[in-house]
Amino acid sequence: MAFDTKTADVEERIEDGALLSGSAQFIDDLPFAVGTLHAAILRSPHAHASIVSIDSSRARALPGVAAVIDGTALAKVSEPLMVGVKIPIKCWPMAVDRARYVGEPVVVVLAEDRYVAEDALDLIEVTYTPLPPVIDPEAALDMNAYVLHEELENNLGSERTFRYGDPESAREAAPRCIAVKVRYPRNSCTPMETYGVLAEYDPHGTGYDIQANFQGPFSIHPVIARALKVSGSKLRLRTAPNSGGSFGVKQGVFPYIVLMAACARIAARPVKWIEDRLEHLTASVSATNRVVELQAAVEPDGRVTALFWDQIEDVGAYLRAPEPATLYRMHGNLCGAYDIANLSVRNRIVMTNKTPTGLNRGFGGPQIYYALERLMQRIAQELELDPLDVIRRNLISSFPYRTASGTTYDSGDYVRAFDVALNDGRYGELLSRRDLARAAGRIYGIGLTAAVEPSVSNMGYLSTALTPAQRAKSGPKNGAHAAATISLDPVGSVTVQIDSVPQGQGHQTVAAKLVSGVLGLRSKDVRVVAEFDTAKDAWSIAAGNYSSRFAASTLSAVQLAADRLRHRLARIAAGQLNGRPEDIVFAGGRVHLNGNPEASISFARIASASHWAPGTLPDDMDPVVRETAIWSPEELAAPTGEDGINSSLCHSFIFDFCGVEIDAVSGQVRVDRYVTMHDCGRVLHAGMVEGQIRGAFAQAIGASLFEEFAYGPDGAFLAGTFADYPVPTVLEIPTLDILHIETPSPLTLTGAKGVGEGNCMSTPVCVANAVADALAPKCGAVDLVLPLTPARIAEFLDAEPAAPEGYQPAAPTTGKGLTGRGRAKVSASPQAIWDLLMDPEQLAAIIPGAHGVTQPSEDRFSADVTLGVGPVKGRYKVDVALSELDPPSSALLTGRAAGALGMGEGTGRVSLTVLPDGGTEIAYEYEARVGGKVASVGGRLLDGAARIVIGQFFTALGRRAGGQRSLFARLFVWIGDGK
Amino acid sequence: MRRLIADQTHSISLKLNGKPVHAEAEPRMLLSDFIRHVLGAKGTHVGCEHGVCGACTVRMDGGLARSCLTLAVQADGAEIETVEHLAPAPGSLSVLQNSFRRHHALQCGFCTAGILMSLDTLLHDHPEAGETEIRDALAGHLCRCTGYEPIVTAAMEAAKILQKERLNA
Ligand code: FES
Ligand code: FES
């Protein structure tokens, strides 16, 4: 069934009026106390460095600055963040002694306004000693790799192996073993609104009062309270009325909640912090990158009898709560949509010098399905089977189904969904399109993916990362409560409080519709409050907006509360109408006895009775003023002694297929058609379900083709702007055909299951499978790494045309490495030029942007220089050492530059040759590496910027050496036959 | 030309949504910060502060401007319109806003202010705009929630309604 938005239920959202007219309040729009200080954060430009000293005296002296707080000060009022698996590392929200990723907070400045706070950052001098960066997850596990955390012996945070069924015998018995090795990259569904925190501290007993655009899970609340050294009741955490998207990411605001709360305590003033986009991309949170080796024991017909997973999960610099959840969230689903009884798993968590990871839409799903569905295609390729047949033969066919690792798939009809998709999605037509395209010599392929989308996470799945013995010691953990409260006020109007912390998913609308339906009211008569307040609401650790829990879980609590309230109101009404409670009907804002609608009482009268006339209530009845329901699915048990885990409550099914065409010249991938079939149980609001699918799909297209949090080999972060991290625009999103079948979940009160994350799991691998299919006729089976950029695809296409004669290929670069060479002619003798180059005063005039040059020793120069690269212009301290001096012919320069915006180091050789006309040819060669903010936001522009600066330098040099003003006629600069 | 001094505030007078306003700002203050935090019109949002996302788009003297790439002092004497000015009256919505609502063209609504300003301007300046022009105008905006399709549908419907209204007028 495809959606028909004309007939389907697409009720307008109650949220939209305020959002469309600009009156909705987001965190940065909230009022704050007079005297609030604004925070700005100085962050590490190094991937790995010890902090030798921090000199903030100049920053403190700046008018308007109220406090400058570093890691040492932070450590006095707080504790490290708790770590989920039992390892002794210290997870601070701001670097203490050592910085372990680019962008890690090092100092916080609090000032009267944000502009002044940022000014002060530039005045802080931090001395770092760089340490070896550890970037690649496999290399990080090497015996000789530098260790990030001194408390550990290596970079392995946790290792566990699991065995379900008898995988080894299955492998021995199987005629074939087929394997893939994949590397899933780092990316993020990065929301349009960044993090924000407002924090206050009352030293007289009430503790912390914090507003943030946090999204849950509120199992993090105890982590924050413990880090701030207060009991939970002394940590009031509230969310803003609106949040500009999250997709998991705003879970990651919590270290900043701790940081800003601690700052408010230290400064004894309220503190406000709004993250900027560079900070967000660099250092908020990322999905994990993962290296997976996945092997299948396979029958000749493509049936898989056992799977062997070997996963290396890179969580970045700290194993920060709730990690290693990304790895364990899918633990019950490791066989996907397939009926495979034997399973072997090896999970390793590794720490590297990258941003710590956290929740991200799809959470663990993209990584799992990228391996599993690439493998299914590989099986088809190797056995020369139709990939459709391989999927179909392995699909689970009866429900409920118990997976090898212990999860129960609540309901489904995978085979029907698959068949309906092929038929209604016109798969046959797609095959003909491929045939036609290929016949015309075009590069066209088809990809398929089947996936199970889990929702409503078991809060205990993470404890699967512990051994059964460790679990026995720390006590069982499990469950996933949802809470809702319905209140009746003195005029009988209805307010609902939900625990789902939405960021634009329309939860208020759906909850209002449900409650009004139960109580016979109109949706608009019911007010739903979704902002969260730990001091006032009913809540538990599972509260929040993640694991697609709203429709299945929170709504079940709402349903429960509404039913209970209705039951109690019916008793009051029955007394007044002289009937039985079970005969009371709620309709049209009134209540009446079944069969007698004429004798009715207004709903408001019954609903307000407890306030005004408790004497009219049945004798044994407490006043009906509010009803709080906690819904708790008992199926979500703790892990068993054999490591079986029912990791999620509900399981939706997805089957996707798509056709892509690759441009033979540019390597660009164009998605030609994309069909996605969903079974998310009962569809409660067609418009919102479609919105979830389209939104996830668009993010997944970004992850498939464009987006990557790229790091240089030195750990420099290279994707600090939306130009370097290209989120797709409307022009990049292909048309999407959405199909549905409905098999309601028997485990939720609404029959609904999650739908928000599915395409983030299925689409990247579906596109990759299509690209692999497109390349197969030419290249056979290929290994693909996301995102599938033209440069990556081009490697599989025909070699480029030969370079023109005399072309010298650029030296290979590493990360944001710069290399270049060039020559300039200057009409002065080598000696004159040499003298200029050795004279600090002359150099000050020649070096572009120099504010003065000093010569601390004969072979050393120091300068303060202002340089601009693209959007970032900043001041740097430059130190250059000269060696291998051969006056006036050649010298080797080794230099370092460091400033608030980043740092660089490099070497260059300059040689001077006398020309027949008495002038000099200056030849130079350099090699440099750049890190910090400049690399993150100006990476694309560095080569060009370097060439311009060098050009300016030689222009100025020529002018000085020639002693005349306009020397263009006599000066030829040709720069950059290298890159 | 007006002489600006780096660390001094300068008085700025402009028309915001039809009403004259005056306030002080340093030369470096962004127009987005000025509108939001000095003038208190918080409907305009800031998503990137480097000109890519379009969330901060406002109308300045009839044309579109990224308020994060504009300095407040540049707006001295200008007429600025923001999302708060689109609805014909408090509590009601414009044709475009209403079609956004009907087609679920927003989820979190963070990108929406800028998108509405661009599309409102497009439909005003080019009443005949069709899907291509609408997609073109939308290409200057990032939305992370909707996948864009419902925004295109909403804008196309609004264009049709406005065309009809114009014919009838
Ligand atoms: S905030 Fe101005 S374009 Fe993004
Ligand atoms: S609606 Fe959330 S970013 Fe567009």
PDB file of N, CA, C and O and ligand atoms in Angstrom, chain A residues 192 244-245, chain B residues 106-112 142-146, ligand 2:
ATOM      1  N   MET A 192      20.234  20.793  12.564  1.00  0.00           N
ATOM      2  CA  MET A 192      20.456  22.189  12.175  1.00  0.00           C
ATOM      3  C   MET A 192      20.669  23.097  13.379  1.00  0.00           C
ATOM      4  O   MET A 192      21.316  24.132  13.279  1.00  0.00           O
ATOM      5  N   GLY A 244      15.821  21.941  17.750  1.00  0.00           N
ATOM      6  CA  GLY A 244      15.957  21.960  16.297  1.00  0.00           C
ATOM      7  C   GLY A 244      16.586  20.721  15.720  1.00  0.00           C
ATOM      8  O   GLY A 244      17.656  20.757  15.132  1.00  0.00           O
ATOM      9  N   GLY A 245      15.921  19.595  15.907  1.00  0.00           N
ATOM     10  CA  GLY A 245      16.439  18.328  15.385  1.00  0.00           C
ATOM     11  C   GLY A 245      17.446  17.742  16.351  1.00  0.00           C
ATOM     12  O   GLY A 245      18.037  18.450  17.171  1.00  0.00           O
TER      13      GLY A 245
ATOM     14  N   LEU B 106       7.605  20.841   7.531  1.00  0.00           N
ATOM     15  CA  LEU B 106       8.552  21.137   8.603  1.00  0.00           C
ATOM     16  C   LEU B 106       8.427  20.042   9.657  1.00  0.00           C
ATOM     17  O   LEU B 106       7.372  19.430   9.793  1.00  0.00           O
ATOM     18  N   GLN B 107       9.531  19.781  10.318  1.00  0.00           N
ATOM     19  CA  GLN B 107       9.471  18.913  11.497  1.00  0.00           C
ATOM     20  C   GLN B 107       9.933  19.731  12.696  1.00  0.00           C
ATOM     21  O   GLN B 107       9.126  20.258  13.437  1.00  0.00           O
ATOM     22  N   CYS B 108      11.245  19.879  12.851  1.00  0.00           N
ATOM     23  CA  CYS B 108      11.695  20.660  14.012  1.00  0.00           C
ATOM     24  C   CYS B 108      11.464  22.146  13.815  1.00  0.00           C
ATOM     25  O   CYS B 108      11.418  22.912  14.764  1.00  0.00           O
ATOM     26  N   GLY B 109      11.374  22.584  12.551  1.00  0.00           N
ATOM     27  CA  GLY B 109      11.098  23.982  12.284  1.00  0.00           C
ATOM     28  C   GLY B 109      12.295  24.903  12.425  1.00  0.00           C
ATOM     29  O   GLY B 109      12.151  26.116  12.325  1.00  0.00           O
ATOM     30  N   PHE B 110      13.478  24.348  12.607  1.00  0.00           N
ATOM     31  CA  PHE B 110      14.632  25.228  12.817  1.00  0.00           C
ATOM     32  C   PHE B 110      15.073  25.894  11.518  1.00  0.00           C
ATOM     33  O   PHE B 110      15.482  27.036  11.505  1.00  0.00           O
ATOM     34  N   CYS B 111      14.974  25.140  10.424  1.00  0.00           N
ATOM     35  CA  CYS B 111      15.381  25.677   9.115  1.00  0.00           C
ATOM     36  C   CYS B 111      14.291  26.538   8.506  1.00  0.00           C
ATOM     37  O   CYS B 111      14.508  27.222   7.515  1.00  0.00           O
ATOM     38  N   THR B 112      13.076  26.439   9.060  1.00  0.00           N
ATOM     39  CA  THR B 112      11.879  26.894   8.357  1.00  0.00           C
ATOM     40  C   THR B 112      11.838  28.403   8.129  1.00  0.00           C
ATOM     41  O   THR B 112      11.408  28.862   7.059  1.00  0.00           O
ATOM     42  N   LEU B 142      19.545  24.283   3.887  1.00  0.00           N
ATOM     43  CA  LEU B 142      19.665  22.915   4.385  1.00  0.00           C
ATOM     44  C   LEU B 142      18.519  22.638   5.348  1.00  0.00           C
ATOM     45  O   LEU B 142      18.214  23.443   6.219  1.00  0.00           O
ATOM     46  N   CYS B 143      17.904  21.478   5.174  1.00  0.00           N
ATOM     47  CA  CYS B 143      16.924  20.994   6.130  1.00  0.00           C
ATOM     48  C   CYS B 143      17.329  19.569   6.449  1.00  0.00           C
ATOM     49  O   CYS B 143      17.593  18.778   5.551  1.00  0.00           O
ATOM     50  N   ARG B 144      17.437  19.245   7.723  1.00  0.00           N
ATOM     51  CA  ARG B 144      17.915  17.927   8.093  1.00  0.00           C
ATOM     52  C   ARG B 144      16.763  16.982   8.411  1.00  0.00           C
ATOM     53  O   ARG B 144      16.989  15.804   8.600  1.00  0.00           O
ATOM     54  N   CYS B 145      15.546  17.508   8.509  1.00  0.00           N
ATOM     55  CA  CYS B 145      14.441  16.660   8.981  1.00  0.00           C
ATOM     56  C   CYS B 145      13.561  16.092   7.883  1.00  0.00           C
ATOM     57  O   CYS B 145      13.128  14.957   7.959  1.00  0.00           O
ATOM     58  N   THR B 146      13.237  16.903   6.887  1.00  0.00           N
ATOM     59  CA  THR B 146      12.091  16.552   6.032  1.00  0.00           C
ATOM     60  C   THR B 146      12.447  15.791   4.776  1.00  0.00           C
ATOM     61  O   THR B 146      11.564  15.220   4.143  1.00  0.00           O
TER      62      THR B 146
HETATM   63  S1  FES C   2      12.523  20.957   9.759  1.00  0.00           S
HETATM   64 FE1  FES C   2      14.198  20.438  11.012  1.00  0.00          FE
HETATM   65  S2  FES C   2      15.846  21.154   9.831  1.00  0.00           S
HETATM   66 FE2  FES C   2      14.171  21.515   8.532  1.00  0.00          FE
END
